[in-house]
mmCIF file of C-alpha atoms and ligand atoms in Angstrom:
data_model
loop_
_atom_site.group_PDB
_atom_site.id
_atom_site.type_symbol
_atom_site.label_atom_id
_atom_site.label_comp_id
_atom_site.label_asym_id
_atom_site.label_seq_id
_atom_site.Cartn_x
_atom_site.Cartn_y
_atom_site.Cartn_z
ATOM 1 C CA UNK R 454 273.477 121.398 91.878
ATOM 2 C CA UNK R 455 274.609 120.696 88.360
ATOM 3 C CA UNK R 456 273.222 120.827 85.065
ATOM 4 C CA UNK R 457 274.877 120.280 81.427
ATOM 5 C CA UNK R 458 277.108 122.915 80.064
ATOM 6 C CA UNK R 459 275.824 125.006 77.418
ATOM 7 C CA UNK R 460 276.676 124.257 74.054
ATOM 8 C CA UNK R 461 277.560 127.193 71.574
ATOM 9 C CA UNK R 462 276.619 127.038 68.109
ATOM 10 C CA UNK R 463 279.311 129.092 66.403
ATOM 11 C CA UNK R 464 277.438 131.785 64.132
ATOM 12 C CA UNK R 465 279.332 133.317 61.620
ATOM 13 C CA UNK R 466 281.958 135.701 63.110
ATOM 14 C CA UNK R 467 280.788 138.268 60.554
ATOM 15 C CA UNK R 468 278.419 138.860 62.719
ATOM 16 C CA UNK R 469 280.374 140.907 65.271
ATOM 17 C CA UNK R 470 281.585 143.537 63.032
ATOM 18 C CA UNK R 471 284.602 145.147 62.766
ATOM 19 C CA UNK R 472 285.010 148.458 63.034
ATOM 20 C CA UNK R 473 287.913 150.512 62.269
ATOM 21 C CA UNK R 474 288.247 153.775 64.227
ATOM 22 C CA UNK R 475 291.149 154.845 63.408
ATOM 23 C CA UNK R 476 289.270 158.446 61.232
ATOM 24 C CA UNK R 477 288.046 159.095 64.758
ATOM 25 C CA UNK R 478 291.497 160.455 65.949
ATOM 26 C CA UNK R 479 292.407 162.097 62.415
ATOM 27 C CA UNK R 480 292.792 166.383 62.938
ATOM 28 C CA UNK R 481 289.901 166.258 59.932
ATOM 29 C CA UNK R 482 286.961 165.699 61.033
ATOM 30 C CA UNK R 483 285.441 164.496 57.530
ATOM 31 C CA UNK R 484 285.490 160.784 58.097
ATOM 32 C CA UNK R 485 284.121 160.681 61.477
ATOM 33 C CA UNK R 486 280.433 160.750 60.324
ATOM 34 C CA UNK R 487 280.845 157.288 58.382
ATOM 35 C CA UNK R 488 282.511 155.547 61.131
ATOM 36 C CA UNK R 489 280.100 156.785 63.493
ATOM 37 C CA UNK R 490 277.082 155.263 61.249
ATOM 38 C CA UNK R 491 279.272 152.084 61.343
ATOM 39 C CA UNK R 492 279.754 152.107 65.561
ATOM 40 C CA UNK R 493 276.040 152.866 65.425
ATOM 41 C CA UNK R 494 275.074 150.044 63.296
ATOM 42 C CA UNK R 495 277.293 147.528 65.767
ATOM 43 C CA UNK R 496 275.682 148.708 68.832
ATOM 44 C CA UNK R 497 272.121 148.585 67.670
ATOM 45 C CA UNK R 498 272.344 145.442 65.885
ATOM 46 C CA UNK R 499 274.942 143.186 68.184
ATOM 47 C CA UNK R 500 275.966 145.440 71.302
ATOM 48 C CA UNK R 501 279.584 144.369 70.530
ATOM 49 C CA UNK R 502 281.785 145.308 67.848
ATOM 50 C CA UNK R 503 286.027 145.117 67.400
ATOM 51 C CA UNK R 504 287.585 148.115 66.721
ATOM 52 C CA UNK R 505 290.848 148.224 64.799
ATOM 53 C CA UNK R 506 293.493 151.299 64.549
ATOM 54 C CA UNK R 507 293.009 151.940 68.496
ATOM 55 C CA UNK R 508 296.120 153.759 69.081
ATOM 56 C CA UNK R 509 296.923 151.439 72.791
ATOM 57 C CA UNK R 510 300.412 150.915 73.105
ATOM 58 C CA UNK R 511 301.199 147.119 72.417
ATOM 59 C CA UNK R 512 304.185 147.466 75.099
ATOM 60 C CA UNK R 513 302.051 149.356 77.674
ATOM 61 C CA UNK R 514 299.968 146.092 76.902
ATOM 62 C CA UNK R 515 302.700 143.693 77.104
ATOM 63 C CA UNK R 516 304.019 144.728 80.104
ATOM 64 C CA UNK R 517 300.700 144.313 82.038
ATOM 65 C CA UNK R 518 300.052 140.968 80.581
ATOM 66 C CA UNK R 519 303.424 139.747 82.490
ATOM 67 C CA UNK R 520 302.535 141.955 85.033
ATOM 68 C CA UNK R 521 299.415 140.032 85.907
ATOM 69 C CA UNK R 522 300.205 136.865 84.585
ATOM 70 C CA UNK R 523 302.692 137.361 87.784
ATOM 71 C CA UNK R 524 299.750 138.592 90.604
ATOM 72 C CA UNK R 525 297.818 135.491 89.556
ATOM 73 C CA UNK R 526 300.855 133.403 89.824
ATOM 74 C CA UNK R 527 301.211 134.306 93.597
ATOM 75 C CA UNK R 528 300.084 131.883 96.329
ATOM 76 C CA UNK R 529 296.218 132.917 97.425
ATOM 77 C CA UNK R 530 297.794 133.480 100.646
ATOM 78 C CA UNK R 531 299.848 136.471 99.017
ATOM 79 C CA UNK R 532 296.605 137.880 96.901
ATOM 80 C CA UNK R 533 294.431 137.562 99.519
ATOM 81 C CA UNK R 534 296.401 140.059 101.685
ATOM 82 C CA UNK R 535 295.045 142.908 99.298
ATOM 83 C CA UNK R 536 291.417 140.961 98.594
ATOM 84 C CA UNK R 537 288.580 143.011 97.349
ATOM 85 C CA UNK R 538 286.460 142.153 101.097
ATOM 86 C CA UNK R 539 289.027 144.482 103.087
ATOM 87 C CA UNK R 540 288.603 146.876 101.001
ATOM 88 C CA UNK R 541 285.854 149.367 101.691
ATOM 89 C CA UNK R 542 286.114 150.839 98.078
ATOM 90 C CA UNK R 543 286.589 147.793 96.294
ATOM 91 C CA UNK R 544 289.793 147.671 95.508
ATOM 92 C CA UNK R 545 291.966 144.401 94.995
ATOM 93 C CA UNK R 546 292.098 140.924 94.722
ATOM 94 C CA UNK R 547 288.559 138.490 93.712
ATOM 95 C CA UNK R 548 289.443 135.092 94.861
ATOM 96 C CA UNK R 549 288.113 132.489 92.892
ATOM 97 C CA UNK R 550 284.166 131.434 93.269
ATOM 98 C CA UNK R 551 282.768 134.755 93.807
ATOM 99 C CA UNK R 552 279.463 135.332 93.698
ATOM 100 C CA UNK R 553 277.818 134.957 90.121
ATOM 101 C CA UNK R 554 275.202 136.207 88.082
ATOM 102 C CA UNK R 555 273.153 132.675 88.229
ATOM 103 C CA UNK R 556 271.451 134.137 91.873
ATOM 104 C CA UNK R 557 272.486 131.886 94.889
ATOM 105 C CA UNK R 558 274.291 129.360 93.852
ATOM 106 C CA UNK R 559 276.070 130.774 91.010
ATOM 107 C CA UNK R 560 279.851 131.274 91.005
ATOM 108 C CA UNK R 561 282.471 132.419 88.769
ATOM 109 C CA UNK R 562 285.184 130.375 87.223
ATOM 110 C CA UNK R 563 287.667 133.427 87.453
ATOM 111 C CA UNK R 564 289.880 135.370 89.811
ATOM 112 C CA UNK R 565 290.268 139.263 89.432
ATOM 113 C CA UNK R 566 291.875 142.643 90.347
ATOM 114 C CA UNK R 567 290.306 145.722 90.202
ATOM 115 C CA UNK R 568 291.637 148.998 90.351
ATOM 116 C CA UNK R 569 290.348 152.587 90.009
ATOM 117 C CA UNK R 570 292.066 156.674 89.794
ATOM 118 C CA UNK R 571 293.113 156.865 93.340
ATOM 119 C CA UNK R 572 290.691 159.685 95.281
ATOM 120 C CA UNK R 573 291.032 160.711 99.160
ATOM 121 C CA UNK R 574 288.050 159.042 101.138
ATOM 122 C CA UNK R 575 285.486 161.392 100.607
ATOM 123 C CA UNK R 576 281.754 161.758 100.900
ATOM 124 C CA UNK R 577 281.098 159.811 97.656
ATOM 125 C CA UNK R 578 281.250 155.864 98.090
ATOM 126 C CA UNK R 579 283.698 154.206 95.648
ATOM 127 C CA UNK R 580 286.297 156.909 96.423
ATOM 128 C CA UNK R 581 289.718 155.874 97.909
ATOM 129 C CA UNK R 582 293.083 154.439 97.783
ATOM 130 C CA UNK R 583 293.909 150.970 95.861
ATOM 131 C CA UNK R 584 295.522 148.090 97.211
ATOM 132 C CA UNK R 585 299.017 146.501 96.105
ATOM 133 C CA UNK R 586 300.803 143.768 95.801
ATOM 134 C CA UNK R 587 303.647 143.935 97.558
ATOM 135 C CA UNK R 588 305.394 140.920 95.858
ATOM 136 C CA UNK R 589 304.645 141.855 92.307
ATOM 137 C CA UNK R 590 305.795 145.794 92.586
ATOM 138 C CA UNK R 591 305.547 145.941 88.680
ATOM 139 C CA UNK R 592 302.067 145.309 88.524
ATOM 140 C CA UNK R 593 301.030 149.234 89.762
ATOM 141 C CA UNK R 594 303.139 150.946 87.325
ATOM 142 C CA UNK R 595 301.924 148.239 84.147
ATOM 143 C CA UNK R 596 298.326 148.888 85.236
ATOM 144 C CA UNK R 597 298.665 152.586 85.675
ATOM 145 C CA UNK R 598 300.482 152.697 82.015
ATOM 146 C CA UNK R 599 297.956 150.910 80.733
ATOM 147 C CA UNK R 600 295.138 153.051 82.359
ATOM 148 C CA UNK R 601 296.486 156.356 80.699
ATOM 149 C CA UNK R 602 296.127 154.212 77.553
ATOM 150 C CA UNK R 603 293.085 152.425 77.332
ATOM 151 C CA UNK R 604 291.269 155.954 78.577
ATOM 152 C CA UNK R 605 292.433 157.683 75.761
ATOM 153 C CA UNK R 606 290.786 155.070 73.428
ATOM 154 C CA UNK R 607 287.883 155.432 75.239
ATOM 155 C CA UNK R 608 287.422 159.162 74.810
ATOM 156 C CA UNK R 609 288.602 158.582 71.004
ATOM 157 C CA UNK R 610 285.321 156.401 71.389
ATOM 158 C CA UNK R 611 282.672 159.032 72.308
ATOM 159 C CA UNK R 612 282.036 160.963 69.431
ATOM 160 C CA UNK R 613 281.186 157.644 67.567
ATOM 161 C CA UNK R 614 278.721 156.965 69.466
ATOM 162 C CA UNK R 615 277.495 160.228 70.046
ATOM 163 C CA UNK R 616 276.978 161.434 65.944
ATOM 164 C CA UNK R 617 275.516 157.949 65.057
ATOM 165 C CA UNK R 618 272.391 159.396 67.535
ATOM 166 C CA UNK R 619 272.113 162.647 66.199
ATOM 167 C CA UNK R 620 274.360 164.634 68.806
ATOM 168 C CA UNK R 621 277.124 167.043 68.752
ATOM 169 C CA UNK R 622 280.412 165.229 68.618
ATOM 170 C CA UNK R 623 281.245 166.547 72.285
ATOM 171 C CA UNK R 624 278.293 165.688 73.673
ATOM 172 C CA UNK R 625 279.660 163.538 76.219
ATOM 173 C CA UNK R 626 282.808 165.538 77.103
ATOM 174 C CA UNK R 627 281.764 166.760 80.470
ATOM 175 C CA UNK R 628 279.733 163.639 81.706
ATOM 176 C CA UNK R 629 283.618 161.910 81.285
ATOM 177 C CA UNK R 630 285.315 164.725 82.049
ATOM 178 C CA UNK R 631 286.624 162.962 84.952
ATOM 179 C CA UNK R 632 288.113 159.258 85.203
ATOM 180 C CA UNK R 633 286.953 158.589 88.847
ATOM 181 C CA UNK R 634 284.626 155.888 88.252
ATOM 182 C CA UNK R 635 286.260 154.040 85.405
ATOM 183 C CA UNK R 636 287.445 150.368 85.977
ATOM 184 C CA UNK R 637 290.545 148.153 85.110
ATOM 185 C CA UNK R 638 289.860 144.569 86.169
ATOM 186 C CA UNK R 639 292.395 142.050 85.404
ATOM 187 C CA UNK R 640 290.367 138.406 84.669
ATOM 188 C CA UNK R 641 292.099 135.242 84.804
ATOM 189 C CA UNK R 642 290.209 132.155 83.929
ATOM 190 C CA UNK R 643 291.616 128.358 84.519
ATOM 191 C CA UNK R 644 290.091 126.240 82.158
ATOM 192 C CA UNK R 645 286.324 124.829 83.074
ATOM 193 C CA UNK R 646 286.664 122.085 85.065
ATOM 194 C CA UNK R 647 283.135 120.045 85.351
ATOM 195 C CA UNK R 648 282.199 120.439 81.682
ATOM 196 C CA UNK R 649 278.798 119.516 83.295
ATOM 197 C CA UNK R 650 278.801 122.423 85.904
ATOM 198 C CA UNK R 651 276.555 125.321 84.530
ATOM 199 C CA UNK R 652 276.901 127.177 87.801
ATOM 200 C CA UNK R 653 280.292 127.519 87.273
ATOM 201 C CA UNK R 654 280.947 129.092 84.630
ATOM 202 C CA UNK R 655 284.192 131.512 84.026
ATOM 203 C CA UNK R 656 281.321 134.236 83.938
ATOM 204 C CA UNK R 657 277.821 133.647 83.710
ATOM 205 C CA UNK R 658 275.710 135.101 81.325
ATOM 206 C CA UNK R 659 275.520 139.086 82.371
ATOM 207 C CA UNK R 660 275.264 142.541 81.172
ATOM 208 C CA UNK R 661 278.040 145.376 81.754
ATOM 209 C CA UNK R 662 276.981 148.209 84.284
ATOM 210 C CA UNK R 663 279.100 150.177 82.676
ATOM 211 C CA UNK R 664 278.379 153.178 80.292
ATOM 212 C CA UNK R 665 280.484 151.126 77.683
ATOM 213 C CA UNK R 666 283.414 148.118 77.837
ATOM 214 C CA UNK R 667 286.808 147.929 76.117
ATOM 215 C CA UNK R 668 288.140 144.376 75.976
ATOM 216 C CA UNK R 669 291.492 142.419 75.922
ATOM 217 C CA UNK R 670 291.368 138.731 75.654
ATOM 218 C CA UNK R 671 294.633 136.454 74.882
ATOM 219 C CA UNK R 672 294.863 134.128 71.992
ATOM 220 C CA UNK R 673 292.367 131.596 73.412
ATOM 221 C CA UNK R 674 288.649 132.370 73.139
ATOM 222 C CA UNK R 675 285.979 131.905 75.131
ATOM 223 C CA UNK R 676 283.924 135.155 75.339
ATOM 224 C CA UNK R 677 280.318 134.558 73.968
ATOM 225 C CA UNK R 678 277.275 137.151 73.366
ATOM 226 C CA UNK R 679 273.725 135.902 73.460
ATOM 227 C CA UNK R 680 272.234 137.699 69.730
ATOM 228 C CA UNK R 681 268.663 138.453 69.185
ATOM 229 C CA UNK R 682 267.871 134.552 67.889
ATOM 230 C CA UNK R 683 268.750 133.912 71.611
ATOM 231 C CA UNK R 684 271.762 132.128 70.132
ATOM 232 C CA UNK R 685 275.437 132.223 71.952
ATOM 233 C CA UNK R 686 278.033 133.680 69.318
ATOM 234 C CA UNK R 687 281.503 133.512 69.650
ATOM 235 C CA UNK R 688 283.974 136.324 69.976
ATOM 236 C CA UNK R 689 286.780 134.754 69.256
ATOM 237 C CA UNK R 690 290.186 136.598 69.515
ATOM 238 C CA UNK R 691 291.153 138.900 66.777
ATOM 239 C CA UNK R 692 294.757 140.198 66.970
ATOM 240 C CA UNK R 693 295.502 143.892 67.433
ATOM 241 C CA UNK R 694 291.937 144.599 68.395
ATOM 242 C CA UNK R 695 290.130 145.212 71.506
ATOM 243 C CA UNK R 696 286.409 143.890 72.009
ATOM 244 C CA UNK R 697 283.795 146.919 72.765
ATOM 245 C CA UNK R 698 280.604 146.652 73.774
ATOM 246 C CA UNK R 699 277.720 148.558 75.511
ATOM 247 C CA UNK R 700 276.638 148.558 79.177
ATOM 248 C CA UNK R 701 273.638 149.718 80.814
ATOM 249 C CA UNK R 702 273.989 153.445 80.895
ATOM 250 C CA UNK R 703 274.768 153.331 77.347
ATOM 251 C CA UNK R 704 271.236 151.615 76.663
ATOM 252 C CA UNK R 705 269.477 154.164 78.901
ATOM 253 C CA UNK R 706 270.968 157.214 77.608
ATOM 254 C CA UNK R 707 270.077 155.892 73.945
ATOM 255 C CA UNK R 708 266.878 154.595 75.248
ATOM 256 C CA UNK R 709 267.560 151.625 74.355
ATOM 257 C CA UNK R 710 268.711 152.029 70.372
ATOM 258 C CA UNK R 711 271.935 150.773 71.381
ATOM 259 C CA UNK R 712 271.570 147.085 73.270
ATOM 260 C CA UNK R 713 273.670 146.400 76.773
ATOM 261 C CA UNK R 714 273.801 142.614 75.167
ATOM 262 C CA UNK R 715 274.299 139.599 77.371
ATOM 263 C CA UNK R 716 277.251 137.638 77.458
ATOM 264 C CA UNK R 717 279.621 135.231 79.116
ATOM 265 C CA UNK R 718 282.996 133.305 79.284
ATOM 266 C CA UNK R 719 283.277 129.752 78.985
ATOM 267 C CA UNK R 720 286.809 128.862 79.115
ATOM 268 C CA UNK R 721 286.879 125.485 77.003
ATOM 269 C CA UNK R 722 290.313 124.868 76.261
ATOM 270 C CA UNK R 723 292.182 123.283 78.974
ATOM 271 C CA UNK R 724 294.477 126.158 79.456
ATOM 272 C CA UNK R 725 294.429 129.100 81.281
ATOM 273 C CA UNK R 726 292.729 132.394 79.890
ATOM 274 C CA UNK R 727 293.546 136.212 80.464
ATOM 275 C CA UNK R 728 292.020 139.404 79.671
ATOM 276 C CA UNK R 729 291.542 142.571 80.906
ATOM 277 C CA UNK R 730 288.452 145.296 80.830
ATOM 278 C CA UNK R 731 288.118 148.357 81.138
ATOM 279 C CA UNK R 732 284.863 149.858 82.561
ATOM 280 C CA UNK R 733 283.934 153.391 81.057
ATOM 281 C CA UNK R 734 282.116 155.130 83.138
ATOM 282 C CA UNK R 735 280.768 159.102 83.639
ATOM 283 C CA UNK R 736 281.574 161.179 86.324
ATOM 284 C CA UNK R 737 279.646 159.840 89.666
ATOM 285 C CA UNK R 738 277.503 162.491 89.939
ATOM 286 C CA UNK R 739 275.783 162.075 86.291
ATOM 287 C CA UNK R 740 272.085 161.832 86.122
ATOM 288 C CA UNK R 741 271.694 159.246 83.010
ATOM 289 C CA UNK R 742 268.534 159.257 81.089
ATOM 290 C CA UNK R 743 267.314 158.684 77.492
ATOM 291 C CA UNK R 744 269.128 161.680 74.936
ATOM 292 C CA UNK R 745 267.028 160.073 72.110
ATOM 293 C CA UNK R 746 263.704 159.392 71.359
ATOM 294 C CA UNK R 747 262.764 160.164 74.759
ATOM 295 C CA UNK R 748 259.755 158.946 75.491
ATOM 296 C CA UNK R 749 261.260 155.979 76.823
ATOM 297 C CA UNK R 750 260.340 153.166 79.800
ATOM 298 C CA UNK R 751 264.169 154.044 81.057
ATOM 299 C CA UNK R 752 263.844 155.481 84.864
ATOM 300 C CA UNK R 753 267.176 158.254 85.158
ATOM 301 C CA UNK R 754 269.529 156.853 87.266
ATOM 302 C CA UNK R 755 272.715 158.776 89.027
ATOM 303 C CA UNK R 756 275.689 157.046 87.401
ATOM 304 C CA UNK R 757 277.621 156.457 90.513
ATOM 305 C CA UNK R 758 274.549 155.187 92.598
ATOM 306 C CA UNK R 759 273.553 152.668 89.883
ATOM 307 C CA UNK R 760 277.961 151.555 89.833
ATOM 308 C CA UNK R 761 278.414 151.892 93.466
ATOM 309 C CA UNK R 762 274.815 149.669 93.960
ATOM 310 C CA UNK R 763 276.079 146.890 91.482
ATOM 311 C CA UNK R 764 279.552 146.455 93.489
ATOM 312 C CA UNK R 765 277.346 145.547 96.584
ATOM 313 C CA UNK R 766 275.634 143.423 94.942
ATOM 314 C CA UNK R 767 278.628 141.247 93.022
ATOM 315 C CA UNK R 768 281.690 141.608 95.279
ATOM 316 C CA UNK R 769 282.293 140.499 98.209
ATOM 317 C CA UNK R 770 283.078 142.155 101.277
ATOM 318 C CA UNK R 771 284.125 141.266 104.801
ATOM 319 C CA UNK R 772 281.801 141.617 107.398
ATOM 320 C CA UNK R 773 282.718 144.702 109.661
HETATM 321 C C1 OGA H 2235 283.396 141.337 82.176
HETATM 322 C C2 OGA H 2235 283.406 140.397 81.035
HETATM 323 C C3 OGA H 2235 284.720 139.135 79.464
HETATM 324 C C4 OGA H 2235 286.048 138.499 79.361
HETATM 325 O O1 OGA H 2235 284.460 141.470 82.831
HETATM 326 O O2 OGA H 2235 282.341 141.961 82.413
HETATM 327 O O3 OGA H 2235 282.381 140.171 80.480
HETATM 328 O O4 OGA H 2235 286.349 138.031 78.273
HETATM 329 N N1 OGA H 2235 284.583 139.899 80.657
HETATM 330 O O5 OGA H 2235 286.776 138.445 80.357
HETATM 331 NI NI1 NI H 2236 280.961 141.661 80.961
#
């Protein structure tokens, strides 16, 4: 089935703001108030913001880019010996044309690698080793680097969105005391093909599961949130800045002040696109429900059910 692509009407690009967190890691504590009003502002209004001053390493950064730019490189033969459907945590390589968010006949545009903190296989689903390459040996080491990294940013993160709501600074330290449930997922995009193909996009239009997202994308563009006109904006690459936006858990625990906003990739430009998230995410055990203005229409969900729950739902597995 086909239908035409989507057109984007480019809004002004004023309208993601950016923010620039770089108070948030100063030893004085003054400035973090302001920048928290700012972070506050960005997630109510847009759901997405760019943050500037983030403190990642541009050579952990660097080195992952070639990294993966070297995994997606390999025959599919070679990824598919660590895919994502023989792993029973997850873990790995998502050929092309997995399932989408547009229900059955949906696909994505994209190919992926997903890794999380390595845990023994335990009594909490998620929980195990990760899969590697063995022909790209670099790629462990670049996305383990990059890990430390991009985690610190996102603790860096919490207390901004934490005072903008009214609560203590390190409100959120023991919900993420732990990594286990946070995400790296390497995305590479070829460029559309059908420019007429709606149910194939790079990713159709979706919201994060995540408690909150922090964003790479290359030079290229292609990342688009829907805004509250129901228009598609462009997020169009800003250098030395990561993309961060809210997820579900976020919007629950804030009952819903700050917006888990729909978006999507469209990968226009006849070249191939990269980026990388990172999925923030509590400890599994976390029982999320709305801090603020509680008397909300948000049910409380356990964190690592409500993860754990989407996974089934989006990636495949083999049948076993
Ligand atoms: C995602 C996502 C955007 C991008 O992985 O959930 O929305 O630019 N990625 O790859
Ligand atoms: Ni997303």
């Amino acid at each position: 089935m086909s239908m035409p692509l989507p057109v984007t009407r480019k809004l002004d690009f004023s309208e993601i703001p950016v923010v620039d967190i770089g108070p948030l890691g100063e030893a004085d504590t003054k400035r973090i108030p302001a920048v928290a009003a700012e972070i506050a502002r960005a997630c109510q209004d847009v759901g997405f913001m760019y943050v500037k001053n983030h403190g990642v390493s541009a050579t952990v950064l660097r080195n992952l880019r070639r990294e993966a730019e070297a995994f997606f490189s390999l025959p599919s033969t070679e990824k598919m010996k660590v895919a994502v459907e023989i792993s029973p945590q997850y873990r790995g390589y998502l050929p092309l044309e997995y399932t989408g968010e547009e229900g059955e006949e949906g696909r994505n545009l994209q190919e992926g690698f997903i890794m999380m903190p390595d845990r023994p296989v335990g009594t909490l689903p998620l929980h195990g080793p990760n899969q590697w390459p063995e022909k790209v040996p670099g790629l462990k080491p670049a996305m383990m680097a990059y890990f430390v990294e991009v985690e610190k940013l996102a603790r860096l993160m919490l207390p901004g969105f934490t005072v903008g709501v009214g609560l203590p600074a390190d409100y959120f330290r023991d919900a993420f005391r732990d990594p286990e449930m946070m995400i790296l997922k390497l995305n590479h995009y070829p460029p559309q093909k059908a420019m007429n193909d709606a149910y194939m996009l790079g990713v159709g239009g979706h919201t994060d599961f995540s408690a909150f997202t922090i964003l790479w994308q290359d030079d290229l563009g292609g990342l688009e949130v829907l805004n509250k006109s129901g228009e598609w904006v462009a997020v169009p690459p800003i250098e030395d800045t990561f993309v961060i936006n809210i997820g579900d858990l976020m919007q629950v625990w804030t009952n819903g002040r700050f917006s888990s906003t729909e978006h999507r990739v469209i990968n226009r430009y006849g070249k191939d696109r990269n980026s990388i998230a990172f999925f923030v995410d509590p400890v599994y055990p976390t029982k999320v429900e709305p801090l603020v203005d509680r008397s909300g229409s948000y049910e409380p969900v356990v964190s690592g059910d409500h993860i754990y729950a989407q996974f089934r739902r989006i990636y495949p597995q083999r049948q076993r």
